[in-house]
């Protein structure tokens, strides 16, 4: 076993083969089958990461970067063994540059930790995937979430990264400039590469000023098609929504059961608007007019921050409501993203598939982006459950790909979406794989993810 | 000569060696020395492009994609001869998808042609580099300009591209989905690759709704430092400016000479705001308050569209004013971009270098992005002029790179910025070059650009 060799490269007490620790590093939030790493290593510096990776490259040992395991597609599962590289000791906010709207962080910083730190500067980091993920993990999967419709996805926020390549070389992928036409855009390629091209050791991120004012609103609709049409009309009117989430009737029902609430069990849109007060009043009135034209009769808005949270409660409790309601089950989440004109059809199709299957499942969508999730409740050790959910997922993906969409809007490829890569990317997949082979000829960087041939 | 071979691949009348035509394809807007291509070819379809490129790859003949030659760094100059691939016959707007805020175009479409077409849908394409460039050319250099502070740069607008690779393979780099975490982000790498990685044959672009209302404003300041500080304060206040341009006193003086106008010959900020009327009034009042705190005493605003154009006149006429004032000279434009906190220092430093040199030069900046240009008037056939301007450029670049900036914010690398790539990118340049070698092993795609070793 190579653990003794590792202990010569990094302090022995930061290399562990403790079974509980290995088990903790064997799985994420997904339904994918856990696998144990050979060892877990906790680096403290970029130089240590570089030494470990260079060593692993010579010994052909897999390296799997690990944050807090909040991923949805098994990206951190060490399917081929190797070293789980846990970044919990590299969790410092290194520098806030308020005048530049920038922050430099280590990859193990979580987004809530970061936002707590930024609050005193009147700034915030915009990407909100729900979970309190690490910044390194969010960059690896190109995470996004509820605010992306206004502020963009993870890739849009990364100005620069320090990356350790497979051979131990350390590079920077960008600069602190807001824009650049210099060289090739390495930021873009490394963000979303899921640990397969290099290991991130530092990130410089774009920040935003906390908005002067915000308003939230909720609106329910007779049918899911009405709700989607209303959301598309809000986008077409170019109302700058900061958040716009769809939650279907089945999901609201689940929240009512879990929380004992009495929300109308109808397809519902949750809104948040950011801006100045005068502009917000106008945006809100315009949005209300539009949803009214699509059958909404209960548009409710709030400016008080506590009441705002209450208004969004049903959206926030959604995942827990399902997990709580079906103990022992996990949610397999589909993640397609389509052009807005195809969204109503896609959601209708997904709803129909779920009904036909008899599975328990709700639909929630970051609808301004055209991204929605079907949460399918599965027993992780039931191959029948998994197969049925996989079959539904395959049909949802196939529908999306045939209409110009993508198999994953924000969860990444990992293990679950590798089988759709050829259909989605065609010959471009060969270009991607050639990049992988060029940067990682020994296939040590998170092997088995993204590509299966 | 290989022209006879080419005429077997594409209609003979779309292959030319006419000397006037070769001369037209030998140069762009820059001060770089022209070079003739061996032939100019006008493809009509993707399949033709694929056939031509595959043939060129076998014969080791350079391929230089050509739009309207409005580039600023010699990207389309065929330094090593070869074929200038002129896209003027591939200039159709293929499909407008208003509900999806998308348009599919051929690379030879120009941005004004596109915006004319889009107007009837109430939509616009946001990137405005000044020149009426082609969309293919703008994607190749990752162009940006006055509106990027609000709507983003070219890379942000490209949802998908059809690209012909060096061996003739045709790939798609993205999809129509607003976001994706599927595979590697090829859009990002190909945008800004300046014809060195592949030839673009189709582009799907993001569009925006024409804003409900807009306001323009102009404000002049006692010193350039005050103007920059005011601009940074507007950004810090998160006022969503749609455009915010700096024009220095020397440039305003040149406009006054050219147009016979009487603008105050002071550093001036030009603003444009987009939004709804209520929000705009608030934004405008807030901006006026901020610029007032930085010594501005003549804030003027306009809502009427004709008067808006008049208010921005000095900004629009800037380049012409210099070119007209110094007949026979060309403008060498520097193009650095820095974090906002470093901008005042960088502009002060550039102004000082220009004064010391005795050269004629103005400074204009897309200041919300941290990007500014020093326009240095040079005699293109005077090596003394060129050398002096190059020396100033080198110092401006060096200042920017040592402060986290980039050598080119929007003009691209081409011939002029290749020498700064190693300093800017360090070991990352080796990764970029490895990508180039992998995708273009025979070095036929715009050879000699970006990389000089």
Short mmCIF file of N, CA and C in Angstrom, two decimals, chain A residues 84-151:
data_model
loop_
_atom_site.label_atom_id
_atom_site.label_comp_id
_atom_site.label_asym_id
_atom_site.label_seq_id
_atom_site.Cartn_x
_atom_site.Cartn_y
_atom_site.Cartn_z
N UNK A 84 -8.80 10.57 -1.78
CA UNK A 84 -9.79 11.64 -1.67
C UNK A 84 -9.07 12.84 -1.06
N UNK A 85 -8.98 13.91 -1.84
CA UNK A 85 -8.20 15.09 -1.42
C UNK A 85 -9.18 16.08 -0.80
N UNK A 86 -9.24 16.09 0.53
CA UNK A 86 -10.26 16.86 1.25
C UNK A 86 -9.73 18.26 1.55
N UNK A 87 -10.48 19.29 1.12
CA UNK A 87 -10.00 20.66 1.21
C UNK A 87 -10.46 21.40 2.47
N UNK A 88 -10.87 20.65 3.49
CA UNK A 88 -11.41 21.35 4.67
C UNK A 88 -10.38 22.19 5.41
N UNK A 89 -9.09 21.90 5.24
CA UNK A 89 -8.06 22.74 5.90
C UNK A 89 -7.64 23.92 5.00
N UNK A 90 -8.13 23.94 3.77
CA UNK A 90 -7.86 25.09 2.89
C UNK A 90 -9.18 25.85 2.75
N UNK A 91 -9.56 26.49 3.85
CA UNK A 91 -10.90 27.10 3.90
C UNK A 91 -10.84 28.57 4.33
N UNK A 92 -9.79 29.28 3.87
CA UNK A 92 -9.69 30.69 4.27
C UNK A 92 -10.13 31.64 3.16
N UNK A 93 -10.80 32.71 3.59
CA UNK A 93 -11.05 33.84 2.69
C UNK A 93 -9.76 34.65 2.71
N UNK A 94 -9.03 34.67 1.61
CA UNK A 94 -7.67 35.21 1.61
C UNK A 94 -7.63 36.73 1.51
N UNK A 95 -8.51 37.28 0.69
CA UNK A 95 -8.47 38.73 0.47
C UNK A 95 -9.79 39.21 -0.11
N UNK A 96 -10.36 40.24 0.54
CA UNK A 96 -11.55 40.88 -0.03
C UNK A 96 -11.09 42.19 -0.64
N UNK A 97 -11.47 42.43 -1.88
CA UNK A 97 -11.12 43.69 -2.56
C UNK A 97 -12.42 44.41 -2.89
N UNK A 98 -12.96 45.13 -1.91
CA UNK A 98 -14.31 45.70 -2.09
C UNK A 98 -14.40 46.65 -3.28
N UNK A 99 -13.35 47.43 -3.51
CA UNK A 99 -13.42 48.41 -4.60
C UNK A 99 -13.47 47.71 -5.96
N UNK A 100 -12.91 46.52 -6.01
CA UNK A 100 -12.88 45.76 -7.27
C UNK A 100 -14.00 44.73 -7.36
N UNK A 101 -14.83 44.65 -6.31
CA UNK A 101 -15.90 43.64 -6.29
C UNK A 101 -15.31 42.25 -6.51
N UNK A 102 -14.22 41.97 -5.81
CA UNK A 102 -13.53 40.69 -5.97
C UNK A 102 -13.19 40.11 -4.61
N UNK A 103 -13.11 38.80 -4.55
CA UNK A 103 -12.61 38.12 -3.36
C UNK A 103 -11.75 36.94 -3.80
N UNK A 104 -10.68 36.70 -3.05
CA UNK A 104 -9.80 35.56 -3.33
C UNK A 104 -9.98 34.57 -2.20
N UNK A 105 -10.31 33.33 -2.53
CA UNK A 105 -10.60 32.33 -1.50
C UNK A 105 -9.88 31.03 -1.79
N UNK A 106 -9.74 30.22 -0.72
CA UNK A 106 -9.28 28.85 -0.90
C UNK A 106 -10.50 27.98 -1.25
N UNK A 107 -10.28 26.84 -1.89
CA UNK A 107 -11.41 26.06 -2.41
C UNK A 107 -12.34 25.49 -1.34
N UNK A 108 -11.84 25.33 -0.10
CA UNK A 108 -12.68 24.73 0.93
C UNK A 108 -13.63 25.70 1.62
N UNK A 109 -13.58 26.98 1.27
CA UNK A 109 -14.54 27.96 1.81
C UNK A 109 -15.95 27.59 1.33
N UNK A 110 -16.94 27.64 2.23
CA UNK A 110 -18.32 27.39 1.78
C UNK A 110 -18.99 28.71 1.45
N UNK A 111 -20.08 28.63 0.69
CA UNK A 111 -20.69 29.87 0.22
C UNK A 111 -21.32 30.66 1.36
N UNK A 112 -21.84 29.96 2.39
CA UNK A 112 -22.43 30.70 3.50
C UNK A 112 -21.36 31.38 4.34
N UNK A 113 -20.25 30.66 4.56
CA UNK A 113 -19.09 31.24 5.24
C UNK A 113 -18.62 32.49 4.49
N UNK A 114 -18.58 32.40 3.21
CA UNK A 114 -18.12 33.54 2.39
C UNK A 114 -19.09 34.72 2.52
N UNK A 115 -20.37 34.43 2.40
CA UNK A 115 -21.33 35.54 2.47
C UNK A 115 -21.38 36.19 3.84
N UNK A 116 -21.14 35.40 4.88
CA UNK A 116 -21.07 35.97 6.22
C UNK A 116 -19.91 36.97 6.29
N UNK A 117 -18.79 36.56 5.74
CA UNK A 117 -17.59 37.41 5.73
C UNK A 117 -17.79 38.68 4.89
N UNK A 118 -18.57 38.55 3.83
CA UNK A 118 -18.71 39.68 2.89
C UNK A 118 -19.72 40.72 3.36
N UNK A 119 -20.61 40.30 4.26
CA UNK A 119 -21.73 41.16 4.64
C UNK A 119 -21.23 42.52 5.14
N UNK A 120 -20.14 42.52 5.90
CA UNK A 120 -19.66 43.79 6.46
C UNK A 120 -19.15 44.75 5.39
N UNK A 121 -18.90 44.25 4.20
CA UNK A 121 -18.49 45.13 3.10
C UNK A 121 -19.70 45.57 2.25
N UNK A 122 -20.89 45.10 2.60
CA UNK A 122 -22.07 45.41 1.78
C UNK A 122 -22.07 44.66 0.47
N UNK A 123 -21.34 43.53 0.44
CA UNK A 123 -21.20 42.76 -0.79
C UNK A 123 -21.76 41.35 -0.60
N UNK A 124 -22.06 40.68 -1.71
CA UNK A 124 -22.43 39.27 -1.61
C UNK A 124 -21.94 38.49 -2.81
N UNK A 125 -21.78 37.18 -2.58
CA UNK A 125 -21.43 36.24 -3.64
C UNK A 125 -22.75 35.62 -4.11
N UNK A 126 -23.00 35.66 -5.42
CA UNK A 126 -24.38 35.48 -5.88
C UNK A 126 -24.85 34.04 -6.06
N UNK A 127 -23.96 33.10 -6.30
CA UNK A 127 -24.46 31.78 -6.71
C UNK A 127 -25.04 31.03 -5.51
N UNK A 128 -26.27 30.56 -5.64
CA UNK A 128 -26.97 29.89 -4.55
C UNK A 128 -27.57 28.58 -5.04
N UNK A 129 -26.80 27.48 -4.90
CA UNK A 129 -27.31 26.18 -5.35
C UNK A 129 -28.20 25.49 -4.32
N UNK A 130 -28.50 26.17 -3.21
CA UNK A 130 -29.29 25.52 -2.16
C UNK A 130 -28.37 25.03 -1.06
N UNK A 131 -27.62 23.96 -1.34
CA UNK A 131 -26.68 23.41 -0.34
C UNK A 131 -25.60 24.42 0.00
N UNK A 132 -25.01 24.26 1.20
CA UNK A 132 -23.89 25.11 1.59
C UNK A 132 -22.59 24.48 1.06
N UNK A 133 -22.48 24.46 -0.25
CA UNK A 133 -21.36 23.81 -0.94
C UNK A 133 -20.07 24.61 -0.77
N UNK A 134 -18.94 23.97 -1.06
CA UNK A 134 -17.68 24.71 -1.09
C UNK A 134 -17.55 25.43 -2.43
N UNK A 135 -16.76 26.49 -2.40
CA UNK A 135 -16.53 27.25 -3.64
C UNK A 135 -15.79 26.38 -4.66
N UNK A 136 -14.84 25.58 -4.19
CA UNK A 136 -14.12 24.69 -5.10
C UNK A 136 -15.06 23.70 -5.77
N UNK A 137 -15.96 23.13 -5.00
CA UNK A 137 -16.93 22.19 -5.54
C UNK A 137 -17.88 22.86 -6.52
N UNK A 138 -18.30 24.07 -6.18
CA UNK A 138 -19.21 24.80 -7.07
C UNK A 138 -18.54 25.14 -8.40
N UNK A 139 -17.25 25.46 -8.34
CA UNK A 139 -16.52 25.73 -9.59
C UNK A 139 -16.35 24.44 -10.38
N UNK A 140 -16.10 23.33 -9.67
CA UNK A 140 -15.89 22.05 -10.35
C UNK A 140 -17.11 21.60 -11.14
N UNK A 141 -18.32 21.83 -10.57
CA UNK A 141 -19.54 21.41 -11.29
C UNK A 141 -20.17 22.53 -12.08
N UNK A 142 -19.60 23.73 -12.04
CA UNK A 142 -20.25 24.90 -12.65
C UNK A 142 -21.66 25.03 -12.09
N UNK A 143 -21.74 25.15 -10.78
CA UNK A 143 -23.03 25.22 -10.09
C UNK A 143 -23.77 26.50 -10.46
N UNK A 144 -25.08 26.46 -10.26
CA UNK A 144 -25.86 27.70 -10.37
C UNK A 144 -27.02 27.57 -9.41
N UNK A 145 -28.19 28.05 -9.75
CA UNK A 145 -29.29 27.95 -8.80
C UNK A 145 -30.27 29.08 -8.96
N UNK A 146 -30.90 29.46 -7.85
CA UNK A 146 -32.04 30.37 -7.92
C UNK A 146 -31.69 31.77 -8.44
N UNK A 147 -30.48 32.25 -8.19
CA UNK A 147 -30.16 33.64 -8.55
C UNK A 147 -29.52 33.78 -9.93
N UNK A 148 -29.31 32.65 -10.60
CA UNK A 148 -28.53 32.71 -11.84
C UNK A 148 -29.25 33.45 -12.96
N UNK A 149 -30.57 33.48 -12.89
CA UNK A 149 -31.35 34.19 -13.90
C UNK A 149 -30.96 35.67 -13.94
N UNK A 150 -30.51 36.20 -12.80
CA UNK A 150 -30.11 37.61 -12.74
C UNK A 150 -28.60 37.78 -12.75
N UNK A 151 -27.88 36.99 -11.94
CA UNK A 151 -26.46 37.25 -11.72
C UNK A 151 -25.53 36.29 -12.46
#
